[in-house]
Amino acid sequence: MAAGKTAQHTINVHHVNTVIVGAGAAGMNSAAHLYEFMSQKGVPNPEEKIAVVTAGIGLGASRMSGSDKQTYYKIGTSPDVPDSAQEHAKTLTAAGCCHGDLALAEAIGSLREFYHLVRVGVPFPTDSMGTFIGYKTDNDPFERATSAGPKTSRFMSQCLQKQLERYGVPIYDNQEVVHLLTVGSGESKRIAGVVTIDRLVGWGLPHHQDRRAKSPPYRLKINVFLGSNIILAAGGPGELYRASVYPKGQVGIHGLAFKAGLVAENLTESQFGLASIKFRWNVSGTYMQAIPRVFSTDAHGGDQREFLADFFPSMSKMATSIFLKGYQWPFDPQRIENSQSSLIDILVFSETQKGRRVFMDFLHNPIGNPAFSRMKDFHLDDLEPEAYNYLKKAGALQSTPIERLFTMNPPAVEIYKGNGIDLYCEPLEIAVCAQHNNGGFAVDKWWQSNIPHTFVIGEMAGTHGVKRPGGSALNAGQVGGLRAAEYIVNVYGSDLPDYSKEQSEIDGQLTDLINKLAIYKSAAGLACEEVIEQIQSRMTESAGHIRELNDARKALREAVKLYKDIQQRGFNSQNAQGLVRAIQAEHLALSSVAYLKAIVELLEQGSGSRGSHLVLAEDGIQIHPDIIDKATGCALEFKPENKALRDSILQIEYDDSSPDLFRCRTVKPRSIPAARKAFEPAWQDYREGRIYS
Ligand SMILES: Cc1cc2nc3c(=O)[nH]c(=O)nc-3n(C[C@H](O)[C@H](O)[C@H](O)COP(=O)(O)OP(=O)(O)OC[C@H]3O[C@@H](n4cnc5c(N)ncnc54)[C@H](O)[C@@H]3O)c2cc1C
C-alpha cells in the first residue's frame, strides 16, 4: 500500500535511516548522538535520515515526572572519594538478575553522558571549584547521585530537544504508534517501520452526525515511518496501573513490541513507593526527611487517626523511619522487619485498603497515638543519629516540617504550589503507587534487541536487575541511546531502507490494521474505558507490591480472557479519538497478560519477597499481628527472598499458540567483563571496527 488515500484514510510514507519512537530523555538523546556520529562520518544532511516519533513531546515520564530532587546516578565526581566503573557496576548488579556487561557499560558511559547533559545546559549544581556535588540515594552506598532539582528529567528533555532543533532533526509530534511493521521471519525477521495515527487529524464530526451516518465519516491520517533501524524509547507502561505515579497518558508500546516478537526480561521487577495522587509526584527525599506528620481520615476527610503510631515502639523510631523513607524511597520488603522504613508503605497501603485516605501534613510534627501514653512527644533531639546529623548538617533543625523542607529544598515546595497544592495550607494525599519498571525488553551490550536492527533504550529496555540505585534509570537511558547510535552508524551505516521486496508483507499488515480499525467501531464491541479500568484495577490488585500465587493465577486467567474477548468483539469506539484509545486498550491488555504471566512464573519457581514486592505465604514472616491479609482475615505473613533466583533472569516472549499467550524461560545474567587489553591492541580493535563484533 503506497502513500495516498484509502476509501477513508490518508496514508503518508516516510523513509529514514533510523526511526526513534519516543521523545523522552532517552529518545532525544539517542537522536542527537545519531546526528553527531553521522556528521563525524561525513554523511550529508544527517537530519534527513532520522525521525523522532512521539504521541506527545509534552508527555512521558521524563517531561512530566519528578520528585523532591530528581536524581541522576553516575560515577562519583567527589574530589576526595575515589570511585571506579568496576565498583559502580558491582553496585548495579548487587541485588541480582542484572547483566554485568550492561552495568559496566552504564558505569563507563555515565560521565560521558552526564557531561553531555551539562554541555546542553542541564543545570547540575557545582561548587566554586567546579565540583559536581553528590549525595546518597536509595540502594547507593556512595554519594554518586546528583540532581538539577525536582525537574531534572524535564530539563534533560527540554535541553536535548533544543539540541535536536539546532541540528534540524524532525520530531513528529502527536503520533500515536499503533503498529510495528515486521518483515521476514526467523533470524531474518526485522522491524521495518512504525505505523502511527495522527492524534490531531480526523477527530470526526459531532456525535449526532456520527450516529446518523451508516459509516462514521471520520478520516484518519496514518503515517508509516520505514527505517533501516528502529530505536524504541517509548518509556514504561504507566497506564497499566490504577495506583500510579507515572504521568497520565504514558501508555508505552509494550504490547505492540511483544506482538512484533521482542523478548522481555525481569518484567516482575516493578518499583512501587509513596507518591502524591492529586498531583502525581514522588514524595521521596526531603519530603520525608523533613519528617511530616502522617495521618489518615475516612473517605470524607473526617475521623483523623495517627495510624502509624500503633505500630512503632517509640516516637524516635517512628520519626527516624519517616526520615529514612527519604532515601530508602521504593517499597522494599527487606526493610519491613524491626520497624524499618518500608513498614510505612505497608501501613499506608493497609489503611487505604480499608477505604481510608492517607495524608502528609507538613505543618505538624509526627504525633503519637493519644490512646498510647508510651509514645513521647516529637523532639528533634530524640531522633536516631543518622537522621539528626543529616538535618543538622543541612541546617534543617527548625521546629516544623514545612520550615525544614523549605530550608532544605524550596523548589520541592514550589512544585506543589505550581500545581495547585499549597503545603503551607493543606495536607498532601498519598498512596503506594507504581513508579518504574526495572525490567523491559532484553538488549545486548549495544542495546540491540533480539531482532537485529531494532534497539530498545530508556525505561522500555530491561537493563536493571532486582534493585537499582535511585537515578540509575536516567543514566541508563542516556548511555543506552549513545551505545545504540554508535553501533547503528558504525555497523549498519546511514543508508535509507529499501523494502521493495517486502512490499506485499507491509501492505498486508496495513490492510489488516485498517480492517481492524473498522471493527473497532462496532456497536457490539467492548467499551474501551471500561476495559482499561479493568486492566488497571487487576494490575494494582494482583501485580502490585503485594503478590500471592493463587491470586496472580486468577488474575492471569482473567487477563487472557479479556485479551481474547477483545480479539473477538472489538470495541465500540464512537470517533477517531476512541479508535486510538481502543488500540491502546488492546495493547495494554496484552502487556498486562505478559506482566501477570511473568509474575505467576516467578512465583511458581518459588520466588520470595524481593526488589519492590512482597510475596504472601501462610508460613512466612509475620509483619505485625494487627496487619491483616484482606483475603484471609489472618495476620499478613510474607516469604523471604529466595536468593538462588538472583542468578536467573526470567525472559518472556509472545506465543499465540500458548494457552497464556506467552512462554517463559530463564537465562543466567551475563557477568561483568573483566578482560582489559593494552593500549596498542585495543587501538587496533578500535581502528578495525572489531569493538562492535
Ligand atoms: C514520579 C517519578 C519519579 C522518577 N524519579 C526518577 C529519578 O529520580 N531518577 C531516575 O533515574 N528515574 C526516575 N524516574 C524514572 C524516569 O523518570 C523514567 O524512567 C525516564 O524518564 C524514562 O525516560 P524514557 O525516555 O525512557 O521514557 P519517557 O520519558 O516516558 O518518554 C516516553 C516517550 O514515548 C512516547 N510514547 C509513549 N507511548 C507512546 C505511544 N503509544 N505512541 C507514541 N509515543 C508514545 C511518549 O509520548 C514520550 O515521548 C521517575 C519516574 C517517575 C514516574
Short mmCIF file of N, CA and C and ligand atoms in Angstrom, two decimals, residues 22-26 54-56 59-62 65-66 70-71 175-177 233-235 245-246 250 252-253 282 435-436 458-459 468 471-474, ligand 1:
data_model
loop_
_atom_site.label_atom_id
_atom_site.label_comp_id
_atom_site.label_asym_id
_atom_site.label_seq_id
_atom_site.Cartn_x
_atom_site.Cartn_y
_atom_site.Cartn_z
N GLY A 22 9.49 7.77 20.60
CA GLY A 22 9.57 8.33 21.95
C GLY A 22 10.47 9.55 21.99
N ALA A 23 9.94 10.63 22.56
CA ALA A 23 10.71 11.88 22.67
C ALA A 23 10.96 12.22 24.13
N GLY A 24 11.19 11.18 24.95
CA GLY A 24 11.62 11.42 26.32
C GLY A 24 13.12 11.68 26.31
N ALA A 25 13.71 11.70 27.51
CA ALA A 25 15.14 11.99 27.61
C ALA A 25 15.95 10.95 26.83
N ALA A 26 15.51 9.69 26.84
CA ALA A 26 16.28 8.65 26.16
C ALA A 26 16.22 8.82 24.65
N THR A 54 6.56 10.68 18.27
CA THR A 54 6.04 10.61 19.65
C THR A 54 4.55 10.93 19.72
N ALA A 55 3.90 10.31 20.70
CA ALA A 55 2.49 10.62 20.95
C ALA A 55 2.35 12.05 21.47
N GLY A 56 3.40 12.56 22.09
CA GLY A 56 3.34 13.94 22.59
C GLY A 56 4.69 14.36 23.16
N LEU A 59 4.50 14.75 26.74
CA LEU A 59 4.08 13.59 27.55
C LEU A 59 5.28 12.77 28.01
N GLY A 60 5.01 11.71 28.74
CA GLY A 60 6.07 10.80 29.15
C GLY A 60 6.66 11.15 30.50
N ALA A 61 7.35 10.18 31.08
CA ALA A 61 7.88 10.35 32.44
C ALA A 61 8.96 11.43 32.49
N SER A 62 9.81 11.50 31.48
CA SER A 62 10.90 12.50 31.54
C SER A 62 10.31 13.90 31.61
N SER A 65 7.41 13.90 35.10
CA SER A 65 7.55 13.29 36.42
C SER A 65 8.75 13.82 37.17
N GLY A 66 8.71 13.62 38.48
CA GLY A 66 9.86 14.01 39.28
C GLY A 66 9.61 13.77 40.74
N GLN A 70 15.03 15.19 41.74
CA GLN A 70 15.07 14.02 40.87
C GLN A 70 16.53 13.71 40.53
N THR A 71 16.84 12.44 40.64
CA THR A 71 18.24 12.04 40.73
C THR A 71 18.83 11.52 39.44
N GLN A 175 1.87 11.67 17.30
CA GLN A 175 1.79 10.42 16.53
C GLN A 175 1.64 9.24 17.47
N GLU A 176 0.45 8.70 17.52
CA GLU A 176 0.22 7.52 18.36
C GLU A 176 0.67 6.28 17.59
N VAL A 177 1.60 5.54 18.16
CA VAL A 177 2.07 4.34 17.47
C VAL A 177 1.00 3.26 17.61
N ALA A 233 11.93 3.83 22.28
CA ALA A 233 12.19 4.60 23.51
C ALA A 233 10.88 5.16 24.03
N ALA A 234 9.86 4.29 24.07
CA ALA A 234 8.51 4.78 24.40
C ALA A 234 8.20 4.70 25.89
N GLY A 235 9.20 4.47 26.72
CA GLY A 235 9.02 4.54 28.17
C GLY A 235 8.30 3.34 28.76
N VAL A 245 2.10 6.60 39.74
CA VAL A 245 2.65 7.95 39.71
C VAL A 245 3.27 8.26 38.35
N TYR A 246 3.17 7.31 37.44
CA TYR A 246 3.52 7.63 36.05
C TYR A 246 2.58 8.75 35.59
N GLN A 250 0.83 8.11 29.81
CA GLN A 250 2.05 7.36 29.48
C GLN A 250 1.67 5.90 29.27
N GLY A 252 2.94 3.79 26.62
CA GLY A 252 4.00 2.90 26.16
C GLY A 252 3.53 2.05 25.00
N ILE A 253 4.41 1.15 24.56
CA ILE A 253 4.05 0.29 23.42
C ILE A 253 4.49 -1.15 23.66
N ASN A 282 6.51 11.94 43.17
CA ASN A 282 7.09 11.11 44.23
C ASN A 282 7.34 11.94 45.48
N GLN A 435 5.77 3.06 39.98
CA GLN A 435 6.58 4.20 39.55
C GLN A 435 7.51 3.88 38.38
N HIS A 436 8.00 2.67 38.31
CA HIS A 436 9.04 2.38 37.32
C HIS A 436 9.12 0.88 37.14
N GLY A 458 16.13 3.45 27.24
CA GLY A 458 15.31 4.13 28.25
C GLY A 458 14.55 3.11 29.07
N GLU A 459 13.43 3.54 29.61
CA GLU A 459 12.70 2.65 30.51
C GLU A 459 12.13 1.43 29.80
N ARG A 468 17.76 -1.19 41.91
CA ARG A 468 18.68 -0.28 41.25
C ARG A 468 18.84 0.96 42.11
N GLY A 471 18.13 7.03 40.45
CA GLY A 471 18.86 7.85 39.48
C GLY A 471 19.49 7.07 38.37
N SER A 472 19.61 5.72 38.54
CA SER A 472 20.29 4.94 37.50
C SER A 472 19.39 4.77 36.27
N ALA A 473 18.08 5.00 36.41
CA ALA A 473 17.20 4.88 35.23
C ALA A 473 17.54 5.98 34.23
N LEU A 474 17.72 7.19 34.72
CA LEU A 474 18.02 8.28 33.79
C LEU A 474 19.37 8.06 33.13
C1 LIG B 1 7.42 10.18 39.65
C2 LIG B 1 8.66 9.63 39.03
C3 LIG B 1 9.90 9.98 39.55
C4 LIG B 1 11.06 9.47 38.98
N1 LIG B 1 12.27 9.81 39.51
C5 LIG B 1 13.41 9.33 38.97
C6 LIG B 1 14.67 9.70 39.46
O1 LIG B 1 14.79 10.47 40.41
N2 LIG B 1 15.76 9.19 38.84
C7 LIG B 1 15.69 8.32 37.80
O2 LIG B 1 16.73 7.89 37.29
N3 LIG B 1 14.49 7.97 37.30
C8 LIG B 1 13.37 8.44 37.86
N4 LIG B 1 12.16 8.07 37.34
C9 LIG B 1 12.13 7.22 36.15
C10 LIG B 1 12.48 8.04 34.91
O3 LIG B 1 11.91 9.33 35.01
C11 LIG B 1 11.99 7.35 33.66
O4 LIG B 1 12.39 6.00 33.67
C12 LIG B 1 12.57 8.03 32.43
O5 LIG B 1 12.28 9.41 32.42
C13 LIG B 1 12.02 7.37 31.18
O6 LIG B 1 12.54 8.04 30.07
P1 LIG B 1 12.24 7.49 28.63
O7 LIG B 1 12.84 8.47 27.69
O8 LIG B 1 12.64 6.08 28.54
O9 LIG B 1 10.64 7.50 28.54
P2 LIG B 1 9.60 8.70 28.73
O10 LIG B 1 10.23 9.92 29.25
O11 LIG B 1 8.46 8.13 29.50
O12 LIG B 1 9.16 9.03 27.26
C14 LIG B 1 8.33 8.16 26.53
C15 LIG B 1 8.07 8.79 25.19
O13 LIG B 1 7.36 7.85 24.40
C16 LIG B 1 6.14 8.43 23.96
N5 LIG B 1 5.11 7.39 23.91
C17 LIG B 1 4.66 6.61 24.92
N6 LIG B 1 3.70 5.79 24.49
C18 LIG B 1 3.54 6.05 23.17
C19 LIG B 1 2.68 5.55 22.16
N7 LIG B 1 1.78 4.60 22.42
N8 LIG B 1 2.79 6.05 20.91
C20 LIG B 1 3.70 7.02 20.62
N9 LIG B 1 4.53 7.54 21.54
C21 LIG B 1 4.45 7.05 22.79
C22 LIG B 1 5.82 9.50 25.00
O14 LIG B 1 4.94 10.47 24.47
C23 LIG B 1 7.22 10.04 25.27
O15 LIG B 1 7.61 10.93 24.25
C24 LIG B 1 10.98 8.59 37.88
C25 LIG B 1 9.74 8.26 37.34
C26 LIG B 1 8.58 8.77 37.91
C27 LIG B 1 7.27 8.39 37.31
#
